[in-house]
PDB file of C-alpha atoms in Angstrom:
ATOM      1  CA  UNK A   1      64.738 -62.662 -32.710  1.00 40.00           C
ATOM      2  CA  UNK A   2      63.117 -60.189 -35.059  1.00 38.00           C
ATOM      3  CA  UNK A   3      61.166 -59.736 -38.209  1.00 30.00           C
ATOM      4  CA  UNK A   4      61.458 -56.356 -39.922  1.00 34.00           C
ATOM      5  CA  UNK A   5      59.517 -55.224 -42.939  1.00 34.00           C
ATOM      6  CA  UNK A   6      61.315 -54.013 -45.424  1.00 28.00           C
ATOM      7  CA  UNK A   7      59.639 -51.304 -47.980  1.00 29.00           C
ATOM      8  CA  UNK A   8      61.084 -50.527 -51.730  1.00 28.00           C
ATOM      9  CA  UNK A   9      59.805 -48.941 -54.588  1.00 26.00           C
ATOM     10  CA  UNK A  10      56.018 -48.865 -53.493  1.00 27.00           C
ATOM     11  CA  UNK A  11      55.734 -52.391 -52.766  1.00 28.00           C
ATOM     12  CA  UNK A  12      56.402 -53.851 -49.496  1.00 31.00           C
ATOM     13  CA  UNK A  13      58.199 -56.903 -48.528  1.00 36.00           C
ATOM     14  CA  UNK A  14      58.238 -58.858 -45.100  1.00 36.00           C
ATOM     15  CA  UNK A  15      61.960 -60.000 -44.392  1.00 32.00           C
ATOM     16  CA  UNK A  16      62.669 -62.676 -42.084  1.00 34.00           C
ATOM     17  CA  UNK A  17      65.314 -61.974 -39.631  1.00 33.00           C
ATOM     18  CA  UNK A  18      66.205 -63.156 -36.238  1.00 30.00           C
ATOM     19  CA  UNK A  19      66.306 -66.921 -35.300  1.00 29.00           C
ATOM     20  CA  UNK A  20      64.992 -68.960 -38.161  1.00 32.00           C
ATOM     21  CA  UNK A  21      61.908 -71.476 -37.600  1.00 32.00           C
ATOM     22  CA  UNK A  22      58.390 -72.017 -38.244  1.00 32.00           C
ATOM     23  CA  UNK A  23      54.511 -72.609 -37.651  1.00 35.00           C
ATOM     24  CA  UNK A  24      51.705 -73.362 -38.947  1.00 36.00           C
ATOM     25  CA  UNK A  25      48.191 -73.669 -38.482  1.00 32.00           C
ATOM     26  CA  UNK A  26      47.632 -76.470 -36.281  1.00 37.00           C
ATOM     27  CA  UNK A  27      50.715 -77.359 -35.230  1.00 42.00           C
ATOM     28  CA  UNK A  28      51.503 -77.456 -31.492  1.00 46.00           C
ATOM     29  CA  UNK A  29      54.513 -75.455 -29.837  1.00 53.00           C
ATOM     30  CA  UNK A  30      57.267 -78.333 -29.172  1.00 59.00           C
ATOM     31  CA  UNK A  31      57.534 -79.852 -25.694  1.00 56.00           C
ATOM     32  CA  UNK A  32      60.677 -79.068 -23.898  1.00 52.00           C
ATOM     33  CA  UNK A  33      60.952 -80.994 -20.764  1.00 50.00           C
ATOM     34  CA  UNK A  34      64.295 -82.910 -20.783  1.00 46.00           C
ATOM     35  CA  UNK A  35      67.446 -80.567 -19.872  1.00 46.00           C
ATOM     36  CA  UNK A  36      69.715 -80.284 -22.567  1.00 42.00           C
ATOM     37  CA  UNK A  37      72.570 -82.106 -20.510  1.00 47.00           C
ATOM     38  CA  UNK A  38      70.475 -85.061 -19.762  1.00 51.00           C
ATOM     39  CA  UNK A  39      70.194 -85.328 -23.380  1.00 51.00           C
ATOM     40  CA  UNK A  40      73.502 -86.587 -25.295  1.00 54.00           C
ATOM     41  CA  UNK A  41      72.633 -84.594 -28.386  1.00 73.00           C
ATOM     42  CA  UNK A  42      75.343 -83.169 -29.293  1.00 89.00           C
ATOM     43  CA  UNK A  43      73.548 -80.477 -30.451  1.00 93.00           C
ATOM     44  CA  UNK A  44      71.697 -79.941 -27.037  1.00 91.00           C
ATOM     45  CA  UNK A  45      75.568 -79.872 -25.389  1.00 92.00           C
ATOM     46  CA  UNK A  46      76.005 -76.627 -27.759  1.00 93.00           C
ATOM     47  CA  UNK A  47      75.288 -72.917 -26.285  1.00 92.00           C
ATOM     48  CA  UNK A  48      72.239 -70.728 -27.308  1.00 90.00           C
ATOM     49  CA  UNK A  49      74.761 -69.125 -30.276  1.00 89.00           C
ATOM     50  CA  UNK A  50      75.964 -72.541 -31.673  1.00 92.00           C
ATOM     51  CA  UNK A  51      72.715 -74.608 -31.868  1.00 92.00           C
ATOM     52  CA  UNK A  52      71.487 -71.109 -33.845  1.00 89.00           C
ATOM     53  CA  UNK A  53      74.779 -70.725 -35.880  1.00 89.00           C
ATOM     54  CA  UNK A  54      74.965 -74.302 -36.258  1.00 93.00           C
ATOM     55  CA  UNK A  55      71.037 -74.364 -37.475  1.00 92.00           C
ATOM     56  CA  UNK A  56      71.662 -71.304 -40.240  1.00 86.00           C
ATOM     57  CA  UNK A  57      74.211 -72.871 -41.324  1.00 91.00           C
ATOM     58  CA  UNK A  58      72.270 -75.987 -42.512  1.00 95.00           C
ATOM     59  CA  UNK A  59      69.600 -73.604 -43.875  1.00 93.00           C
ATOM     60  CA  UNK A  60      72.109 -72.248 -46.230  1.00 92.00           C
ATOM     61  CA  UNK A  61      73.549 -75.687 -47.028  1.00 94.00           C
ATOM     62  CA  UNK A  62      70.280 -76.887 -48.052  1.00 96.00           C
ATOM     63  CA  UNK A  63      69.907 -74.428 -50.987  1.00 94.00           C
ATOM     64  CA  UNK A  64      66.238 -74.570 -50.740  1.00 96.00           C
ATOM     65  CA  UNK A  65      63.298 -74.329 -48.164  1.00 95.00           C
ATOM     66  CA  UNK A  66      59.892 -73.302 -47.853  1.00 94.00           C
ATOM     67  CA  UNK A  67      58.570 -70.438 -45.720  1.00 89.00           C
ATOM     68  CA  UNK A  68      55.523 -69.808 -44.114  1.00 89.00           C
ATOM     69  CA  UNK A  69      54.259 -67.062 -41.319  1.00 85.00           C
ATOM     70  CA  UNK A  70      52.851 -64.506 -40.301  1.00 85.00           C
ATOM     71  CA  UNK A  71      53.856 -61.390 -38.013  1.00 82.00           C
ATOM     72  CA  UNK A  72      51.120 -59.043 -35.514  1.00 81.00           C
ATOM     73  CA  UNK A  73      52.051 -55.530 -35.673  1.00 75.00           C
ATOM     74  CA  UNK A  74      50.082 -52.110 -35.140  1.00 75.00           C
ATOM     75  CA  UNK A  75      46.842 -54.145 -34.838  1.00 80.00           C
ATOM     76  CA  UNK A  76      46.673 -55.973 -38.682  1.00 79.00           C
ATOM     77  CA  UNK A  77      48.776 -59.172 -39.333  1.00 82.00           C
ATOM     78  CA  UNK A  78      50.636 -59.747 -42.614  1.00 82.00           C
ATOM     79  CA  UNK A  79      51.424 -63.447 -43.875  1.00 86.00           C
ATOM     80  CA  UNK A  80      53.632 -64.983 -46.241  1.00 85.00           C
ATOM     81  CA  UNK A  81      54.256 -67.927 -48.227  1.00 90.00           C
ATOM     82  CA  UNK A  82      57.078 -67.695 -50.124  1.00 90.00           C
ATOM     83  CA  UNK A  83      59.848 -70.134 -51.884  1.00 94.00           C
ATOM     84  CA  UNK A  84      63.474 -69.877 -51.415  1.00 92.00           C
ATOM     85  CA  UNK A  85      65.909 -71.202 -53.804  1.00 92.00           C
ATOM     86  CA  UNK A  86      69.855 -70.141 -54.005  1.00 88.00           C
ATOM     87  CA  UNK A  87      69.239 -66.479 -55.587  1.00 89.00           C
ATOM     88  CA  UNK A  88      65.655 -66.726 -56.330  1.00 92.00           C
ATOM     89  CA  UNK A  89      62.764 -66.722 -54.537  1.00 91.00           C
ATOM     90  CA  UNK A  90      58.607 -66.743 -55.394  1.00 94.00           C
ATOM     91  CA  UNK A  91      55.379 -66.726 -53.284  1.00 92.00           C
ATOM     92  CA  UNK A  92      53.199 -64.127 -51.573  1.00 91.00           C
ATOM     93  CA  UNK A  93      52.705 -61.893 -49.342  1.00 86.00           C
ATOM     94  CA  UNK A  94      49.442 -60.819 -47.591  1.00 85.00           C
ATOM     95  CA  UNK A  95      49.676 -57.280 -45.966  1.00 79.00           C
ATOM     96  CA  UNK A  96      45.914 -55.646 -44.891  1.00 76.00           C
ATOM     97  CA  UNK A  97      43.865 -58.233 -46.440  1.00 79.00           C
ATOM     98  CA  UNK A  98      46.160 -57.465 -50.078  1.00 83.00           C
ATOM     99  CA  UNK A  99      47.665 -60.184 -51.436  1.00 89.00           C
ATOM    100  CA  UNK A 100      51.093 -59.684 -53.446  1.00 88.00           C
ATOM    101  CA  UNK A 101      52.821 -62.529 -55.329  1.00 93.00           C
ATOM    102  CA  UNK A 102      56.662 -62.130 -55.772  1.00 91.00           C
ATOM    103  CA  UNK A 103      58.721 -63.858 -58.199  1.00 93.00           C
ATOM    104  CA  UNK A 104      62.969 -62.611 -57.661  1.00 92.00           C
ATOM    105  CA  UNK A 105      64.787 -64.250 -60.036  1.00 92.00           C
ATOM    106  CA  UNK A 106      67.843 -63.608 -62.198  1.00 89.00           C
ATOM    107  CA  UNK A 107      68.601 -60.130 -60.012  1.00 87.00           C
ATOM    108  CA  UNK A 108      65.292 -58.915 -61.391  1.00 89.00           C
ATOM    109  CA  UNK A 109      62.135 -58.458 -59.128  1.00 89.00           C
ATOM    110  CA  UNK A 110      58.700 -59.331 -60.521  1.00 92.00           C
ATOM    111  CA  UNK A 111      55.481 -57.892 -58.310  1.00 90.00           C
ATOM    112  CA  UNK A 112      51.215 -59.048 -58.888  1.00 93.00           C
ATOM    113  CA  UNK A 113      49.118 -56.871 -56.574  1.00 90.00           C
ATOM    114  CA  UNK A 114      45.510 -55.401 -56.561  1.00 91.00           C
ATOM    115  CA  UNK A 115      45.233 -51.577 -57.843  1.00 90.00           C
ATOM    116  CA  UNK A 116      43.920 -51.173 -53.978  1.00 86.00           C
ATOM    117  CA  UNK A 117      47.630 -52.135 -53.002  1.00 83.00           C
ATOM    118  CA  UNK A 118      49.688 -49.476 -55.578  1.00 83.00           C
ATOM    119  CA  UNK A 119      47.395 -46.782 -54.214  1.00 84.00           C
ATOM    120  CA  UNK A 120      47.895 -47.599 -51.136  1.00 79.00           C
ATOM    121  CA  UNK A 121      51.419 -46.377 -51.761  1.00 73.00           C
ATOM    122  CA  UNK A 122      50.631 -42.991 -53.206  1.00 79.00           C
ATOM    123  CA  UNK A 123      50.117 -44.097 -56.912  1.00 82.00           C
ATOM    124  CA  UNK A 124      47.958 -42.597 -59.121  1.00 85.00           C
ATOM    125  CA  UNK A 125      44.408 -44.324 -59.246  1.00 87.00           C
ATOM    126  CA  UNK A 126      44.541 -43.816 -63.144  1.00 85.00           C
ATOM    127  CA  UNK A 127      47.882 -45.619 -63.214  1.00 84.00           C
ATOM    128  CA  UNK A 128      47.244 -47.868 -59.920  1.00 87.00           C
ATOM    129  CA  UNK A 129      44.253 -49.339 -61.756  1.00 89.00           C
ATOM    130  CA  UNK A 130      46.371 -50.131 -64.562  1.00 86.00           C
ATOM    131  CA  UNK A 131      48.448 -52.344 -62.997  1.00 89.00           C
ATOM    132  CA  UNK A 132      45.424 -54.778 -61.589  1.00 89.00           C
ATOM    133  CA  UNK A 133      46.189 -58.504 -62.043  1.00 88.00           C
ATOM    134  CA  UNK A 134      49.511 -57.285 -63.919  1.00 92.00           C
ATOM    135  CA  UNK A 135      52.886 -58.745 -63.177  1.00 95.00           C
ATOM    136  CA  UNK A 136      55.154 -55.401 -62.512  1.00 91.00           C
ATOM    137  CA  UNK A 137      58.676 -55.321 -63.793  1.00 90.00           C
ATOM    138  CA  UNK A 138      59.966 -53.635 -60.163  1.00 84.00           C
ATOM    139  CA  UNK A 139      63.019 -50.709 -61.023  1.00 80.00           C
ATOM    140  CA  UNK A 140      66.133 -51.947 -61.128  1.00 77.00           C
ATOM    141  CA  UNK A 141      67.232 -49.648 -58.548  1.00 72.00           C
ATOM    142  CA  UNK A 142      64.667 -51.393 -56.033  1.00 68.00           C
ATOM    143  CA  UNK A 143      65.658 -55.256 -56.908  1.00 67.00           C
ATOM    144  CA  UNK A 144      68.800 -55.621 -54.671  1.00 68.00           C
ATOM    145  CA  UNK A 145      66.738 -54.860 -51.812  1.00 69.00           C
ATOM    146  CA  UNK A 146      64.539 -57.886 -53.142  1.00 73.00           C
ATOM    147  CA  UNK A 147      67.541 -60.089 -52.657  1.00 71.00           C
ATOM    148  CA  UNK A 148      67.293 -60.391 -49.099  1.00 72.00           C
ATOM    149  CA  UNK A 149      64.443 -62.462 -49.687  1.00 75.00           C
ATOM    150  CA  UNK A 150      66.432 -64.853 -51.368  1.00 80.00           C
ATOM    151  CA  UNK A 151      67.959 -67.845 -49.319  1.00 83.00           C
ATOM    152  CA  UNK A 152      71.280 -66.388 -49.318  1.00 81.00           C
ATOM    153  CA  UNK A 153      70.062 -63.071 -48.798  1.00 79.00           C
ATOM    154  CA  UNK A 154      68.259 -64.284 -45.469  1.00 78.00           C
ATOM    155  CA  UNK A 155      70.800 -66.455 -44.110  1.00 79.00           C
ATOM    156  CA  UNK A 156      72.691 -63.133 -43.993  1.00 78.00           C
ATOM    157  CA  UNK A 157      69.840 -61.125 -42.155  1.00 73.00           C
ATOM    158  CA  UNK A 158      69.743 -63.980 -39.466  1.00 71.00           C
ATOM    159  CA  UNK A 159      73.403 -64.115 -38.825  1.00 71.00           C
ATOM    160  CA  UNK A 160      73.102 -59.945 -38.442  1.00 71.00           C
ATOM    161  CA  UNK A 161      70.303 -60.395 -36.494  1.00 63.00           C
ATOM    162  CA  UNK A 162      72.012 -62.100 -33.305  1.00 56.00           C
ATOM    163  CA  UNK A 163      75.103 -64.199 -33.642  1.00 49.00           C
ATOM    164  CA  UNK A 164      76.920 -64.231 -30.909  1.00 50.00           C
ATOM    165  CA  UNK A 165      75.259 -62.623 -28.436  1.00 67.00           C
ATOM    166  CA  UNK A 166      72.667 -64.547 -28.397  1.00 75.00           C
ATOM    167  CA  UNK A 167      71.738 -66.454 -25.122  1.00 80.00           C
ATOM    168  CA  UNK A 168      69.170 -68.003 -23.742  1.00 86.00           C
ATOM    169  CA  UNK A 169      68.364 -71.770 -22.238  1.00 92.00           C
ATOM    170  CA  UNK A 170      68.753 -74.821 -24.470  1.00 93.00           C
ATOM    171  CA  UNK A 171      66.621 -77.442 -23.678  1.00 94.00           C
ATOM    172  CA  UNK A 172      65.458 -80.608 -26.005  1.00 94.00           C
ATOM    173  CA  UNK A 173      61.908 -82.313 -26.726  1.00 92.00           C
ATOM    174  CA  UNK A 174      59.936 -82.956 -29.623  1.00 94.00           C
ATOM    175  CA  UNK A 175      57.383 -80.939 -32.099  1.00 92.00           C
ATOM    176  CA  UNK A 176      55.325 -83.622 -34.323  1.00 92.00           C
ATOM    177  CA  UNK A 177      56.380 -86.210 -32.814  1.00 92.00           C
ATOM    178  CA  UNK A 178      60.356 -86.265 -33.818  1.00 93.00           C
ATOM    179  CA  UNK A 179      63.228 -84.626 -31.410  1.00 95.00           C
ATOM    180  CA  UNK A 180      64.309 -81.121 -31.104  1.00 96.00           C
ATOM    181  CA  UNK A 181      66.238 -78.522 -29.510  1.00 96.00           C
ATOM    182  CA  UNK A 182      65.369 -75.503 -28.501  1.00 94.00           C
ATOM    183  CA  UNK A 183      66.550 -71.900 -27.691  1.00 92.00           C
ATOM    184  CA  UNK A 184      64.796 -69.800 -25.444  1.00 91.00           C
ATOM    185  CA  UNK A 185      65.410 -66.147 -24.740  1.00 86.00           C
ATOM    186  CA  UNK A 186      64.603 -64.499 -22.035  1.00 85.00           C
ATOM    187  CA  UNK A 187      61.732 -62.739 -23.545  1.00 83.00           C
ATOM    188  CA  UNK A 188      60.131 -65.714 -24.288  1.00 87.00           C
ATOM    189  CA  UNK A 189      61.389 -66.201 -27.801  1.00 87.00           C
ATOM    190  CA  UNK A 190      62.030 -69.542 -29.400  1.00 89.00           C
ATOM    191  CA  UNK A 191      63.909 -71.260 -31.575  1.00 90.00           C
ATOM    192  CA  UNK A 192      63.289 -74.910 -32.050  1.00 94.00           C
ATOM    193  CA  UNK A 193      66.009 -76.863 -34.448  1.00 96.00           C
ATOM    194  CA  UNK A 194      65.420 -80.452 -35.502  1.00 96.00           C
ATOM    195  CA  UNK A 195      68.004 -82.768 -33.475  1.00 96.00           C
ATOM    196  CA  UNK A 196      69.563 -84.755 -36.305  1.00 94.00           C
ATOM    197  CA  UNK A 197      73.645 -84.163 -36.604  1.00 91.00           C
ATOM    198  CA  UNK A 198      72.513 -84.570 -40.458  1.00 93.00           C
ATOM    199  CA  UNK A 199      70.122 -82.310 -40.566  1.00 95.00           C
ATOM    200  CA  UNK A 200      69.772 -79.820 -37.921  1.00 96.00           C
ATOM    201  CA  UNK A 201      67.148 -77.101 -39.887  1.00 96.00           C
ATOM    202  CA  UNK A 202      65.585 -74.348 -38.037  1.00 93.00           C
ATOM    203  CA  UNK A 203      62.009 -75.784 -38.006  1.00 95.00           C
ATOM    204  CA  UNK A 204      59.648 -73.108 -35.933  1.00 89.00           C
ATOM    205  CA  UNK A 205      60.483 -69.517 -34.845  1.00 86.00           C
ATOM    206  CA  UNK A 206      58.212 -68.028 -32.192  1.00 86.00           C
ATOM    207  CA  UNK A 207      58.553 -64.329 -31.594  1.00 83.00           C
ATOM    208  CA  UNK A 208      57.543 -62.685 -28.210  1.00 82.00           C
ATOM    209  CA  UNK A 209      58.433 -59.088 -29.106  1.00 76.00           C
ATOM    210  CA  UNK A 210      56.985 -55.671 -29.765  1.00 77.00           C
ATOM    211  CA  UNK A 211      55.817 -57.638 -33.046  1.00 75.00           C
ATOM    212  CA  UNK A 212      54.679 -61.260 -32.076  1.00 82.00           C
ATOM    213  CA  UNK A 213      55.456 -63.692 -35.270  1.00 82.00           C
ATOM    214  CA  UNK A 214      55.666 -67.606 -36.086  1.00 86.00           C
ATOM    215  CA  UNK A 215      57.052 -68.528 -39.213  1.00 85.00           C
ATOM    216  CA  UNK A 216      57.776 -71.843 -40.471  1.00 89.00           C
ATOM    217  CA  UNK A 217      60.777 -73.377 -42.797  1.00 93.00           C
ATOM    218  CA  UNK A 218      60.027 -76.745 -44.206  1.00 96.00           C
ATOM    219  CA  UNK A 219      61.049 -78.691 -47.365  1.00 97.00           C
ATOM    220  CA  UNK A 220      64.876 -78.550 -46.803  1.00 97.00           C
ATOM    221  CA  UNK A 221      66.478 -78.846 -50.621  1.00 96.00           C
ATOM    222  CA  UNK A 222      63.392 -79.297 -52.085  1.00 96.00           C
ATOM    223  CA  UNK A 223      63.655 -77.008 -55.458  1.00 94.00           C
ATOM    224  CA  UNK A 224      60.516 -75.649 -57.690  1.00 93.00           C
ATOM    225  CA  UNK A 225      61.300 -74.108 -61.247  1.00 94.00           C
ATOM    226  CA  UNK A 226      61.130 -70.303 -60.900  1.00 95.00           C
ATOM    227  CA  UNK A 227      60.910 -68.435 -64.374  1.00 95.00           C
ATOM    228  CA  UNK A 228      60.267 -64.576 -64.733  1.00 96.00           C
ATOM    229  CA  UNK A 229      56.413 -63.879 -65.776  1.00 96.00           C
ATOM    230  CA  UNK A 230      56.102 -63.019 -69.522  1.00 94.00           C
ATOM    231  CA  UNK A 231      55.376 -59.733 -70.548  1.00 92.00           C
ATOM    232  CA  UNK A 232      55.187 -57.756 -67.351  1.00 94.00           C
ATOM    233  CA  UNK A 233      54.359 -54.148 -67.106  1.00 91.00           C
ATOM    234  CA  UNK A 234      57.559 -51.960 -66.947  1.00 87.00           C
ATOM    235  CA  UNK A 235      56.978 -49.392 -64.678  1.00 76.00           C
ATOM    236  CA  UNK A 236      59.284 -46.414 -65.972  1.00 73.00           C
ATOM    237  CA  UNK A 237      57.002 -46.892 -69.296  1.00 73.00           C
ATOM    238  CA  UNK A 238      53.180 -46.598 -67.233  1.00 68.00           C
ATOM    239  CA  UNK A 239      51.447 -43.740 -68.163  1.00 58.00           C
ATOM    240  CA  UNK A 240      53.191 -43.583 -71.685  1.00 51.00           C
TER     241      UNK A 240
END
């Protein structure tokens, strides 16, 4: 289970990968104290790979979900919030105390971010400052690398991430009160799915690596509209 960052075109994006879950502030790990055989979820009977491939799979079936999280690395932690629809995706990202709203949508990437964030990347102050509190028509050259932030885009990055070879324990309990199952790696690492043959979405990701992270996904097929800003700057035209 990993999180990478991803970096295009002076503005930098945190891209989910690894076992998809979640969690947020306040919510409690999930209990795991009855062996998955004892069980009779049929989920529970699967191996480490299946319950994951089995839980991405109903991520991308959904169309739609909500995540939230937040990854430790080199002593700062970055956070995001971010909405993700079939090929579009909005929300924000905080990365050293900046915060970066994101709006994909069409195959075109739209970017809001403090001057303090563009300089941050080598820009100009003259032309850094004009692009405070101004939506940011991102290259074209740069947007496919936006698209992994999509739904589709991230199912994809989780499949790469492990598939098969992942292993680990399965075992079953509950996280707010309702039944789960959950994968455990052997460097700690969890995924916890929900245990519903209907419905089994990743719900909460906890990652013990070199860069600890918890990420949520919630509100499975629940769509928001997602329009492009109007009139955002077009960077190949600042300066002019």
């Amino acid at each position: 289970m990993r999180i990478q960052r991803l970096a295009t075109a002076g503005a930098a994006v945190l891209l989910l990968a690894g076992c998809g879950g979640s969690e947020d502030a306040g919510t409690a790990a999930p209990a795991t104290t009855t062996a998955a055989e004892e069980s009779g979820s049929s989920l529970a009977d699967q191996d480490a790979a299946e319950v994951v491939d089995t839980a991405f799979s109903a991520l991308e079936e959904a169309g739609a979900a909500h995540v939230v999280g937040s990854i430790e690395e080199s002593g700062s932690t970055q956070e995001l919030d971010l909405r993700l629809q079939g090929e579009d995706a909005q929300g924000t990202i905080t990365m050293d105390g900046a915060t970066v709203e994101l709006v994909y949508t069409a195959g075109t990437a739209y970017v809001r971010a403090p001057a303090a964030f563009w300089a941050s990347f080598g820009m100009p102050a003259e032309f850094a400052g004009q692009l405070e509190g101004q939506w940011v028509l991102m290259p074209e050259e740069a947007a496919g690398s936006f698209s992994t932030l999509t739904l589709s885009g991230l199912v994809q990055e989780l499949r790469a991430s492990g598939g098969s070879e992942i292993t680990g324990e399965v075992t079953t309990g509950e996280l707010d009160g309702e039944p789960v199952v959950v994968v455990t790696q052997d460097d700690g690492s969890t995924l916890t799915v929900a245990d519903d043959e209907d419905a089994p979405y990743p719900l909460l990701i906890e990652d013990e690596g070199d860069a600890p992270a918890t990420v949520r996904f919630s509100e499975f097929g629940e769509t928001v509209e997602i329009t492009a800003p109007e009139n955002p700057v077009d960077l190949n035209t600042l300066g002019g």
